[in-house]
Amino acid sequence: MKKLYEEAQKEISKADSLQQIESLRVKYLGKKGKLTQILRGMGSLKPEERPIIGQIANEVREKIENILTETKNKIAQLEKEKKMKIEYLDITMPGKLYKYGHKHPMTQVLDEIKKIFLGLGFSIAEGPEIEFTYYNFEALNTPEDHPARDLQDTFYITSDILLRTQTSPVQVRTMEKTKPPIRVISPGRVYRSDEIDATHSPVFHQMEGLVVDEGITMGDLKGVLNIFAKKFFGEDTRTKFRPHFFPFTEPSAEMDVSCFACGGKGCRVCGYTGWIEILGAGMVHPNVLKMSGIDPEKYTGFAFGLGIDRITMLKYGIEDLRLLFENDMRFIEQF
Amino acid sequence: MLVSLSWLKEFVDINKDANTIADGLTMSGSKVEGIKSYGKEISNVVVGKIILLEKHPNANKLWVGIVDIGSEKLQIVTGAQNIKAGDYIPVALHGATLPGGVKIKRGKLRGVESNGMMCSAEELGLDESLLPEYQRNGIFILPPFPLGMDINEALQLKDDVLEFEITPNRPDCLSIIGIARETAATFRKSFKMPVIEVKEGEEENPAKVTIEATDLCFRYVARVVKNVKIGPSPMWMQMRLLKAGIRPINNVVDVTNYVMLELGQPLHAFDLDKVKNKHIIVRRAKEGERLVTLDGKERVLDSSMLVIADEEKAIGLGGVMGGENTEITDSTVNILIESANFKRSNIRHTSKKLGLRSEASSRFEKGLDPEITVLACERAAQLMDKYCGGTVLKGIVDEYPKPMEKTVLTVNPERINRFLGANIPTSEMIEILKSLEFEVVEKGEELEIMVPHFRKDVTMEADIVEEIARLFGYNNIEDSLMKNAQTTLGSLTKSQQLEEKTREVLLACGLNEIVTMSFMGEKDLDKINIPQDSPFRKAVRIINPLGEDQSLMRTTLLPFMLNVAYTNYSRKVEEFKAFEVSRVFLPKELPLTELPQEVKTISIGMYGKDVDFYTIKGVIETLFEVMGIEGVEYVRAQEPSYHPGRSAKILLGEEALGVFGEIHPDVLENYDIPVRVYCGEINLDKIIECANIEKKYTSLPKYPAVERDIAVVVDEDLFVKEVERVIRETGGKFIEKIELFDVYRGPNIPEGKKSVAFSIWYRSRERTLTDEEVNEIHDSIVEALDRRLGAKLR
């Protein structure tokens, strides 16, 4: 038995592959293996010797099994190491890309603006692009013979229906169906009959904002738009409010922001003035509140409107508006 | 509006530079868009007279002139062709500087000495296009001035001209005095209203005025000037007109324009001798009445229009343009000055109807102040007396049937402060209002305000608030953040969230977002094969489009996607995957009586090496999966824009959600795209309506699934979906999932057949299924496929 163990030990130590180990296991411990044969021969032994021999045989089996496993693990480890030595990659080669699409730059700008105003408690209102003349003009304090109508070259569908020239009609629609407090923005398409060129387009995008509540002040208008300017153009942005005229607000203002390209020193982007005109705003005209069924004695409000196309161009330094509508994939994929 | 500062300073005492004035006025509401300086860089340019002009000995097109500049005579070579001996001209001497930093030195031109340069108007910084022919395209020929006089002095050239953007509510600012008033208020200086004295002759004014149409003409003021001599107006006046962008014409016309610029009141001058019986009648035109206007065009009028007439004919289109029959000509001797006030909406109407806009009409249609008419008439008379050599006859005609009433408003300073969120002392409010020529009386807590006649835009308290705010300075109002208002929750509605989600899914599928215009033309529909009777042709039409091909509001986004695909293909963009989310406009009936439906639509388009029908279908299915839309069916589409065998209509129950597939080869030919393009259009509103993104938890399975594969041979034209349906119906509740993993045609499969292979997962939620159970179901599936579809096990 001892001889058998030594023989096995010797042979196993020489083994250098997993197959060899396996065949050695069969040779010594298998059903027809050497140890089994010895055990079978136990029938010729005396009954009192049997347990002793049996115990020895079991010990030998256990020992052989141990060295088999040990050697097997060693060989397996060596083989793994060998394999890993030849497995290497050029980790500078490009990965397999999952192409994510690119949002149109105007949508990206709009998303950013929306986020700011959602954070200020605004919700988003929508309205029709083909609109009643009433909502686009009369309800906005711009009657038929109002000179402000001259400023807007309007596309008409019938005498009562037109393509909205501004997102402001949504103000009226919102006030008609909502009671204050009102805090909405309304982005959308608007139309004016301009031939398309580098800075004009018959179709463009605006975003309107409206706040109506008790105790809303012109200071609130400034405060809200200032926050917007800082969030959108950067914390260092300064703003300037200039008086202006819109039929549906009074007082009316235009807001300039310090040029984000030069910080206000003057450059090509701001036409060397240090300022860029960004939006129009004002306190909602009492006539507009009244016509929309809101009591101007009780409520006040402010409204503002900005051009998404223009802000997109300014933000990304796009010189020609037409690029926004041309949709060259190489353009869109820059954003 | 161009305003010369030197002119402005005649009415307001201000001693600040152009930039300071511009900034101040911009911040108080009169926006300055630009400043143009005149004469600043000009030095050593003097008046000279050509005393001799000879051909250059060595050059065909050059002249050699001897120019007298008073102190000496200079030889100067010039290439100009509009001069002759005797002309007065500007001469840049040796060492002179001109605008743009140009320096003039003596030198030789083709061997002949030249001691300076004769200057054109352009070289002096003037707009040559406004000058008469003889002063253009060459040297700026001057009227006689003392020889050697500095040109800046002779022409009163040195000036700064501010360009204002005047908003339509402030027609009073379309004048020098209007801007002067604003300047005075902004800088708290005093405004000086011009005092005008007219030297009248002995003879009585013979003209009569009758206003018949008192609803359209509110005031008519007239004066007669006799024995005028038509000629050029004085140079200083011409210069002021030039700087304001107005063409000098002759002394009479220039005076009317000058007064219009100065006081904002358009004037007209008639040749009085051509006015029948010297009787002006202001009346409505007769239907079909004809009048040749000053621009030489015959206008056919109607009774909605106002004419100025004499006793037998129309002689002018009131407030719009004069008539040719009474025009001032070189032989005019006696003139009638008209200074009138008309109803603004009527001027607008007439001008629009006739397509005739003039400087006068564009001012009248904004609404002018009837109180200025007399002053303007007097000013014109004064100037004509002085510069037209005429005599102003005694008496002024002033027909003013219903004098304008003054507007009186009562406002509450405390309320104004509350509204602005400011704390402006009442005394400061009063000061501001007074500086704007409002009369203010304090009445207890309130202010009673009398609005000046030239401020027709001020009609209510809100208007007063604006006046106070803009002069107090918007930027002096402290910022606040709606501290008095109720808190509101900023959030997107469900459908807005779903719309954003839709965009995100399409982006995640690798599609780029595009934005296209909303207009189309019939041609766009032709290009995508839309038949004449198709509902796509029922489009909203624009009355005044930019062109025929932009005259309809789009009913489909497909032509736009194909245009973009073409743009990209033609620019060698190899792979194209894009989407657009926009509205299509679907009228219920035409012409519109109610607003059309605006349907938010998703448009998808793609081409490229790895793109096929199943690529676009995959995008659409992914969208449905994310939006939780289940039970969508795909049936063959019959849309003329699409390939009939490779396009599908998307159905959810009875509802059509959209169409997609390969674009019809004929359409691709129309777009000149030689590769297969896959497009789709899906109704986003319906997607949003059907979406179900509410999630609910189901416990994970406890018992194992059994997977069995099955491959059957079926007819080529049998939809895979049919096989799947039979499997599902037969398999019943234990079928967890069916997955198509192979479609095979080729060796071992008969012609006209295909082999389709599925993996089927069987699972029970209650127990482990036995092999026998699964075999039984699986066998019944095989049997049913054969029986119902003739599908043979492969």
Coordinates of N, CA and C in Angstrom, one line a residue, chain A residues 99-104 106-107 111 114 118 121-124 126-132 144-151 154-158 161 163 173 181 183 189 191 193-196 201-203 205 211 213-220 222-224 226-227 240-245 250-254 277 283 285-287 297 300 302 324-330 332-333, chain B residues 26-29 31 165 167-169 344-345 348 357 365-366 415 418-421 460 462-463 465-466 469-470 474-486 488-492 496 499-500 503-504 507-519 540-546 550 553-554 564 567-568 571 573 576-578 580 582-583 585 592-596 598 600:
Chain A
K99 N -24.5 55.5 -30.8 CA -24.7 56.9 -31.3 C -26.0 57.4 -30.6
Y100 N -25.8 58.5 -29.9 CA -26.9 59.2 -29.3 C -27.2 60.4 -30.2
G101 N -28.4 60.7 -30.6 CA -28.7 61.7 -31.5 C -28.5 63.1 -30.9
H102 N -28.4 64.1 -31.7 CA -28.2 65.5 -31.2 C -29.5 66.3 -31.3
K103 N -29.8 66.9 -30.2 CA -30.9 67.8 -30.2 C -30.6 69.1 -31.0
H104 N -31.6 69.6 -31.8 CA -31.4 70.8 -32.5 C -31.0 71.9 -31.5
M106 N -31.7 74.9 -31.2 CA -32.7 75.8 -30.7 C -33.5 75.1 -29.6
T107 N -33.7 73.8 -29.7 CA -34.4 73.0 -28.7 C -33.5 73.0 -27.4
D111 N -34.8 74.3 -24.0 CA -34.8 73.4 -22.8 C -34.1 74.1 -21.6
K114 N -36.4 76.9 -20.4 CA -37.6 76.3 -19.7 C -37.2 75.9 -18.3
L118 N -39.1 77.0 -15.0 CA -39.8 76.0 -14.2 C -39.4 76.1 -12.7
G121 N -41.2 78.6 -10.7 CA -42.6 78.4 -10.5 C -43.5 78.6 -11.7
F122 N -42.9 78.7 -12.9 CA -43.7 78.9 -14.1 C -44.1 77.5 -14.7
S123 N -45.2 77.5 -15.3 CA -45.6 76.3 -16.1 C -45.6 76.7 -17.6
I124 N -45.8 75.7 -18.4 CA -45.7 76.0 -19.9 C -47.1 75.9 -20.5
E126 N -49.4 76.5 -24.1 CA -49.3 76.4 -25.6 C -50.5 77.0 -26.2
G127 N -50.3 77.4 -27.5 CA -51.4 78.0 -28.2 C -51.3 77.8 -29.7
P128 N -52.3 78.0 -30.4 CA -52.3 77.8 -31.9 C -51.4 78.7 -32.7
E129 N -50.8 78.2 -33.7 CA -50.0 79.0 -34.6 C -50.9 79.8 -35.6
I130 N -52.0 79.1 -36.0 CA -53.0 79.8 -36.8 C -54.0 80.3 -35.8
E131 N -54.1 81.7 -35.8 CA -54.7 82.3 -34.7 C -55.8 83.3 -35.1
F132 N -56.7 83.6 -34.3 CA -57.7 84.6 -34.6 C -57.0 86.0 -34.5
E144 N -57.4 97.8 -35.0 CA -57.1 97.8 -36.5 C -56.2 99.0 -36.9
D145 N -56.5 100.2 -36.4 CA -55.8 101.3 -37.0 C -54.6 101.7 -36.2
H146 N -54.2 100.8 -35.3 CA -53.0 101.1 -34.4 C -51.7 101.0 -35.2
P147 N -50.9 102.1 -35.1 CA -49.7 102.1 -35.9 C -48.8 101.0 -35.6
A148 N -48.9 100.3 -34.4 CA -48.0 99.2 -34.2 C -48.2 98.1 -35.2
R149 N -49.4 98.0 -35.7 CA -49.7 96.9 -36.7 C -48.8 97.1 -37.9
D150 N -48.4 98.3 -38.2 CA -47.5 98.5 -39.3 C -46.1 97.8 -39.2
L151 N -45.7 97.7 -37.9 CA -44.4 97.1 -37.7 C -44.3 95.7 -38.0
T154 N -47.8 90.9 -41.5 CA -48.6 89.7 -41.1 C -49.1 88.9 -42.3
F155 N -49.0 87.6 -42.1 CA -49.6 86.7 -43.1 C -51.0 86.4 -42.7
Y156 N -51.9 86.7 -43.6 CA -53.3 86.5 -43.3 C -53.9 85.2 -44.0
I157 N -54.8 84.6 -43.3 CA -55.5 83.4 -43.9 C -56.9 83.9 -44.3
T158 N -57.6 84.6 -43.4 CA -58.8 85.3 -43.8 C -58.7 86.6 -43.1
I161 N -58.5 85.5 -39.4 CA -57.6 84.5 -39.0 C -56.2 84.8 -39.7
L163 N -51.6 84.1 -39.3 CA -50.5 83.3 -38.7 C -50.0 84.2 -37.6
R173 N -55.1 83.9 -24.1 CA -55.8 82.7 -23.9 C -55.6 82.1 -22.5
P181 N -53.2 83.1 -9.2 CA -51.9 83.5 -9.8 C -51.6 82.7 -11.1
R183 N -48.5 82.1 -13.8 CA -47.1 82.2 -14.0 C -46.8 81.2 -15.1
R189 N -43.7 78.8 -32.4 CA -43.4 79.3 -33.7 C -44.2 80.6 -34.0
Y191 N -44.8 83.9 -37.1 CA -44.6 84.2 -38.5 C -44.7 85.7 -38.9
S193 N -43.9 88.3 -42.5 CA -43.6 88.1 -43.9 C -42.3 88.8 -44.3
D194 N -41.2 88.2 -43.8 CA -39.9 88.7 -44.2 C -39.3 87.6 -45.1
E195 N -38.6 88.0 -46.1 CA -37.8 87.1 -46.9 C -36.7 86.5 -46.1
I196 N -36.3 85.3 -46.3 CA -35.3 84.7 -45.5 C -33.9 85.3 -45.9
S201 N -36.3 85.6 -41.0 CA -36.9 84.4 -41.5 C -38.4 84.6 -41.3
P202 N -39.2 84.1 -42.3 CA -40.7 84.2 -42.2 C -41.2 83.4 -41.1
V203 N -40.4 82.4 -40.7 CA -40.8 81.5 -39.6 C -39.8 81.6 -38.5
H205 N -39.0 81.6 -33.9 CA -39.4 81.0 -32.6 C -39.3 82.1 -31.5
V211 N -46.8 86.8 -15.9 CA -47.1 86.6 -14.5 C -48.2 87.5 -14.1
D213 N -50.7 88.4 -10.8 CA -51.1 88.1 -9.4 C -51.4 89.4 -8.7
E214 N -51.8 89.3 -7.4 CA -51.9 90.5 -6.6 C -50.5 91.0 -6.2
G215 N -50.3 92.3 -6.4 CA -49.1 92.8 -5.8 C -47.8 92.6 -6.7
I216 N -48.0 92.3 -7.9 CA -46.8 92.1 -8.8 C -46.3 93.5 -9.2
T217 N -45.0 93.7 -9.1 CA -44.5 95.1 -9.4 C -43.5 95.1 -10.5
M218 N -43.1 96.2 -10.9 CA -42.1 96.3 -12.0 C -40.8 95.9 -11.4
G219 N -40.6 96.0 -10.1 CA -39.3 95.5 -9.5 C -39.3 94.0 -9.7
D220 N -40.5 93.3 -9.6 CA -40.5 91.9 -9.8 C -40.1 91.5 -11.2
K222 N -38.1 93.1 -13.1 CA -36.7 93.2 -13.2 C -36.0 92.1 -12.5
G223 N -36.5 91.8 -11.3 CA -35.8 90.7 -10.5 C -35.8 89.4 -11.3
V224 N -37.0 89.0 -11.8 CA -37.1 87.7 -12.5 C -36.3 87.7 -13.7
N226 N -33.7 89.4 -14.4 CA -32.3 89.4 -14.0 C -31.7 88.1 -13.6
I227 N -32.6 87.4 -12.9 CA -32.2 86.0 -12.5 C -32.0 85.1 -13.7
K240 N -29.6 95.7 -18.3 CA -30.0 97.1 -18.4 C -31.4 97.2 -19.0
F241 N -32.3 97.9 -18.4 CA -33.6 98.0 -18.9 C -33.8 99.4 -19.5
R242 N -34.2 99.4 -20.8 CA -34.5 100.6 -21.5 C -36.0 100.7 -21.8
P243 N -36.5 102.0 -21.7 CA -37.9 102.1 -22.0 C -38.2 101.8 -23.5
H244 N -39.3 101.2 -23.8 CA -39.6 100.9 -25.1 C -41.1 101.0 -25.3
F245 N -41.7 100.5 -26.4 CA -43.1 100.5 -26.6 C -43.6 99.2 -27.1
E250 N -47.4 98.3 -20.3 CA -47.1 99.7 -20.0 C -46.8 99.8 -18.5
P251 N -45.7 100.2 -18.0 CA -44.5 100.6 -18.8 C -43.9 99.4 -19.6
S252 N -43.3 99.7 -20.8 CA -42.7 98.7 -21.6 C -41.1 98.9 -21.5
A253 N -40.4 97.8 -21.7 CA -39.0 97.9 -21.6 C -38.3 96.9 -22.6
E254 N -37.1 97.2 -22.9 CA -36.2 96.2 -23.6 C -35.1 95.9 -22.6
E277 N -29.1 93.3 -27.0 CA -30.5 93.4 -26.7 C -31.1 91.9 -26.7
M283 N -45.0 95.8 -17.9 CA -46.2 95.5 -17.1 C -47.4 95.3 -17.9
H285 N -50.6 95.7 -19.8 CA -51.5 96.8 -19.9 C -52.8 96.6 -19.3
P286 N -53.3 97.5 -18.5 CA -54.6 97.3 -17.9 C -55.7 97.0 -18.9
N287 N -55.7 97.5 -20.1 CA -56.7 97.2 -21.1 C -56.7 95.7 -21.4
E297 N -57.8 96.5 -11.3 CA -57.7 97.2 -10.0 C -57.1 96.2 -9.0
T300 N -52.1 92.8 -10.9 CA -51.1 93.4 -11.9 C -50.3 92.3 -12.4
F302 N -46.7 91.1 -15.2 CA -45.7 91.5 -16.2 C -45.6 90.4 -17.2
L324 N -29.9 77.3 -39.2 CA -30.8 76.7 -38.2 C -31.9 75.9 -38.9
F325 N -32.2 76.3 -40.2 CA -33.3 75.6 -40.9 C -32.8 74.7 -42.0
E326 N -31.5 74.7 -42.2 CA -30.9 73.9 -43.3 C -30.8 72.4 -42.9
N327 N -30.4 72.2 -41.6 CA -30.3 70.9 -41.0 C -29.3 70.0 -41.6
D328 N -28.1 70.6 -41.9 CA -27.0 69.7 -42.3 C -26.6 69.0 -41.1
M329 N -26.5 67.6 -41.2 CA -26.2 66.8 -40.0 C -24.8 67.2 -39.4
R330 N -23.9 67.7 -40.2 CA -22.6 68.1 -39.6 C -22.8 69.4 -38.8
I332 N -25.8 70.0 -37.1 CA -26.6 69.6 -35.9 C -25.7 68.9 -34.9
E333 N -24.8 68.1 -35.5 CA -23.9 67.2 -34.6 C -22.8 68.0 -33.9
Chain B
T26 N -31.4 107.4 -24.8 CA -31.7 106.0 -24.9 C -32.3 105.4 -23.6
M27 N -31.8 105.8 -22.5 CA -32.2 105.3 -21.2 C -33.6 106.0 -20.8
S28 N -33.9 107.1 -21.4 CA -35.2 107.6 -21.1 C -36.3 107.3 -22.1
G29 N -35.9 106.5 -23.1 CA -36.9 106.0 -24.0 C -36.8 106.3 -25.4
K31 N -34.6 105.7 -28.2 CA -33.4 104.9 -28.5 C -32.5 105.4 -29.6
E165 N -34.6 105.5 -33.0 CA -35.7 104.6 -33.3 C -36.9 105.2 -32.6
T167 N -40.6 105.0 -31.5 CA -41.7 104.0 -31.4 C -43.0 104.6 -31.8
P168 N -44.0 103.7 -32.3 CA -45.2 104.3 -33.0 C -46.1 105.1 -32.0
N169 N -45.9 105.0 -30.7 CA -46.7 105.7 -29.8 C -46.2 107.2 -29.7
R344 N -56.1 109.9 -38.5 CA -55.0 109.0 -38.8 C -55.4 107.7 -39.5
S345 N -56.5 107.1 -39.0 CA -56.9 105.8 -39.6 C -57.3 106.0 -41.1
R348 N -54.2 106.2 -43.2 CA -53.6 104.9 -43.2 C -54.4 104.0 -44.3
R357 N -47.3 105.6 -50.1 CA -46.8 106.1 -48.8 C -45.9 107.3 -49.1
E365 N -50.5 109.2 -40.3 CA -51.2 107.9 -39.9 C -50.8 107.5 -38.5
K366 N -49.8 108.2 -37.9 CA -49.5 107.9 -36.5 C -50.3 108.8 -35.6
R415 N -50.1 104.6 -5.1 CA -50.4 103.5 -6.0 C -49.4 103.3 -7.0
R418 N -46.5 101.6 -5.5 CA -46.8 100.2 -5.2 C -46.7 99.4 -6.5
F419 N -47.1 100.0 -7.5 CA -47.1 99.3 -8.8 C -45.7 99.1 -9.3
L420 N -44.9 100.1 -9.1 CA -43.5 100.0 -9.6 C -42.6 99.2 -8.7
G421 N -43.0 99.1 -7.4 CA -42.1 98.5 -6.4 C -41.0 99.5 -6.1
M460 N -54.3 107.4 -19.8 CA -54.7 106.8 -18.5 C -53.6 106.8 -17.5
A462 N -51.9 104.4 -16.3 CA -50.7 103.5 -16.7 C -49.7 104.3 -17.6
D463 N -50.3 105.2 -18.4 CA -49.4 106.0 -19.2 C -48.5 107.0 -18.4
V465 N -47.7 106.4 -15.3 CA -46.7 105.5 -14.6 C -45.5 105.4 -15.5
E466 N -45.7 105.1 -16.7 CA -44.6 104.9 -17.6 C -43.7 106.2 -17.7
A469 N -41.8 106.4 -14.6 CA -40.8 105.3 -14.5 C -39.6 105.6 -15.4
R470 N -39.9 106.0 -16.6 CA -38.8 106.1 -17.6 C -37.9 107.2 -17.2
Y474 N -35.6 103.2 -15.2 CA -36.0 101.8 -14.9 C -34.9 101.2 -14.0
N475 N -33.7 101.5 -14.3 CA -32.6 100.8 -13.5 C -32.4 101.3 -12.1
N476 N -33.2 102.4 -11.8 CA -33.2 102.8 -10.4 C -34.3 102.2 -9.5
I477 N -35.1 101.4 -10.2 CA -36.1 100.6 -9.5 C -35.5 99.3 -9.0
E478 N -35.6 99.1 -7.7 CA -35.0 97.9 -7.1 C -35.6 96.6 -7.6
D479 N -34.7 95.6 -7.8 CA -35.2 94.3 -8.2 C -35.8 93.6 -7.0
S480 N -36.9 92.8 -7.3 CA -37.5 92.0 -6.3 C -37.9 90.7 -6.9
L481 N -38.3 89.8 -6.0 CA -38.7 88.4 -6.6 C -40.1 88.0 -6.2
M482 N -41.0 88.8 -6.6 CA -42.4 88.4 -6.4 C -42.8 88.1 -5.0
K483 N -42.3 88.9 -4.1 CA -42.4 88.6 -2.7 C -43.9 88.7 -2.2
N484 N -44.7 89.4 -2.9 CA -46.1 89.6 -2.5 C -47.0 88.5 -3.1
A485 N -46.4 87.8 -4.1 CA -47.3 86.9 -4.9 C -47.4 85.5 -4.2
Q486 N -48.4 84.8 -4.6 CA -48.5 83.4 -4.1 C -47.5 82.5 -4.8
T488 N -46.2 79.4 -6.7 CA -46.8 78.5 -7.7 C -45.8 77.3 -7.9
L489 N -46.4 76.2 -8.4 CA -45.5 75.0 -8.7 C -45.2 75.1 -10.1
G490 N -43.9 75.1 -10.4 CA -43.5 75.0 -11.8 C -43.4 73.6 -12.3
S491 N -44.2 73.2 -13.2 CA -44.1 71.8 -13.7 C -44.6 71.6 -15.1
L492 N -44.2 70.5 -15.7 CA -44.7 70.2 -17.0 C -46.0 69.4 -16.9
Q496 N -46.8 67.3 -21.9 CA -45.5 68.0 -22.2 C -44.3 67.0 -21.8
E499 N -44.1 64.4 -24.5 CA -43.5 65.0 -25.7 C -41.9 65.0 -25.5
E500 N -41.5 65.4 -24.3 CA -40.1 65.4 -24.1 C -39.5 64.0 -24.1
R503 N -39.0 62.8 -27.6 CA -37.7 63.4 -28.2 C -36.5 62.6 -27.6
E504 N -36.5 62.3 -26.3 CA -35.4 61.6 -25.7 C -35.2 60.2 -26.4
L507 N -33.7 60.5 -29.8 CA -32.3 60.8 -29.7 C -31.5 59.6 -29.3
A508 N -32.1 58.9 -28.3 CA -31.4 57.7 -27.8 C -31.2 56.6 -29.0
C509 N -32.2 56.7 -29.9 CA -32.1 55.8 -31.1 C -31.0 56.3 -32.1
G510 N -30.4 57.4 -31.8 CA -29.3 57.9 -32.6 C -29.8 58.9 -33.7
L511 N -31.1 59.4 -33.6 CA -31.6 60.3 -34.6 C -31.3 61.7 -34.2
N512 N -30.9 62.6 -35.1 CA -30.7 64.0 -34.9 C -31.9 64.7 -35.1
E513 N -32.1 65.8 -34.3 CA -33.3 66.6 -34.4 C -33.2 67.7 -35.5
I514 N -34.2 67.8 -36.3 CA -34.1 68.9 -37.3 C -35.3 69.9 -37.1
V515 N -35.2 71.0 -37.7 CA -36.3 72.0 -37.6 C -36.5 72.6 -39.0
T516 N -37.7 72.5 -39.6 CA -37.9 73.0 -40.9 C -39.1 74.0 -40.9
M517 N -39.3 74.8 -42.0 CA -40.3 75.8 -42.1 C -41.7 75.2 -42.2
S518 N -42.7 76.0 -42.0 CA -44.1 75.4 -42.0 C -44.8 75.6 -43.3
F519 N -44.2 76.3 -44.3 CA -44.9 76.6 -45.5 C -44.6 75.5 -46.6
V540 N -54.5 74.9 -45.6 CA -54.8 76.3 -45.3 C -53.9 77.2 -46.2
R541 N -54.6 78.1 -46.8 CA -53.9 78.9 -47.8 C -53.7 80.3 -47.2
I542 N -52.4 80.8 -47.4 CA -52.1 82.2 -47.0 C -52.5 83.2 -48.1
I543 N -53.2 84.3 -47.7 CA -53.7 85.2 -48.7 C -52.5 86.0 -49.3
N544 N -51.5 86.3 -48.5 CA -50.4 87.1 -49.0 C -49.0 86.4 -48.7
P545 N -48.9 85.3 -49.4 CA -47.6 84.5 -49.2 C -46.4 85.2 -49.8
L546 N -45.2 84.7 -49.4 CA -44.0 85.2 -50.0 C -43.8 84.7 -51.4
Q550 N -44.7 78.9 -51.2 CA -44.8 79.0 -49.7 C -46.1 79.4 -49.3
M553 N -50.1 76.1 -45.6 CA -49.6 75.6 -44.3 C -49.5 74.1 -44.4
R554 N -48.4 73.5 -44.0 CA -48.1 72.1 -44.3 C -49.1 71.2 -43.7
V564 N -34.4 67.7 -46.6 CA -33.3 67.7 -45.7 C -32.4 66.5 -46.0
T567 N -30.5 67.5 -49.1 CA -29.4 68.4 -48.7 C -28.2 67.7 -48.2
N568 N -28.5 66.8 -47.3 CA -27.4 66.0 -46.7 C -26.7 65.1 -47.7
R571 N -24.5 66.7 -50.0 CA -23.2 67.2 -49.4 C -22.4 66.0 -48.9
V573 N -23.0 63.5 -46.9 CA -23.2 63.0 -45.6 C -23.6 61.6 -45.8
F576 N -27.6 59.2 -42.5 CA -28.5 60.3 -42.2 C -29.6 59.6 -41.3
K577 N -29.8 60.1 -40.1 CA -30.9 59.6 -39.3 C -31.4 60.9 -38.6
A578 N -32.7 61.2 -38.8 CA -33.2 62.5 -38.3 C -34.6 62.4 -37.9
E580 N -38.1 65.1 -36.7 CA -38.6 66.4 -36.5 C -39.9 66.3 -35.7
S582 N -43.1 68.6 -35.1 CA -43.7 69.9 -35.5 C -45.2 69.7 -35.7
R583 N -45.8 70.8 -36.1 CA -47.3 70.7 -36.3 C -47.6 70.6 -37.7
F585 N -51.2 71.2 -40.2 CA -52.4 72.0 -40.0 C -53.5 71.4 -40.9
L592 N -61.4 78.8 -44.1 CA -61.5 78.6 -42.7 C -62.6 79.4 -42.1
T593 N -63.4 78.8 -41.2 CA -64.3 79.6 -40.4 C -63.9 79.5 -38.9
E594 N -63.3 78.3 -38.6 CA -62.8 78.2 -37.3 C -61.3 77.8 -37.5
L595 N -60.6 77.8 -36.4 CA -59.2 77.4 -36.5 C -59.0 76.0 -36.9
P596 N -58.0 75.7 -37.7 CA -57.7 74.3 -38.1 C -57.2 73.5 -36.9
E598 N -54.3 71.7 -35.2 CA -52.8 71.7 -35.3 C -52.4 70.4 -34.7
K600 N -49.6 67.8 -33.6 CA -48.2 67.6 -33.4 C -47.8 66.2 -34.1

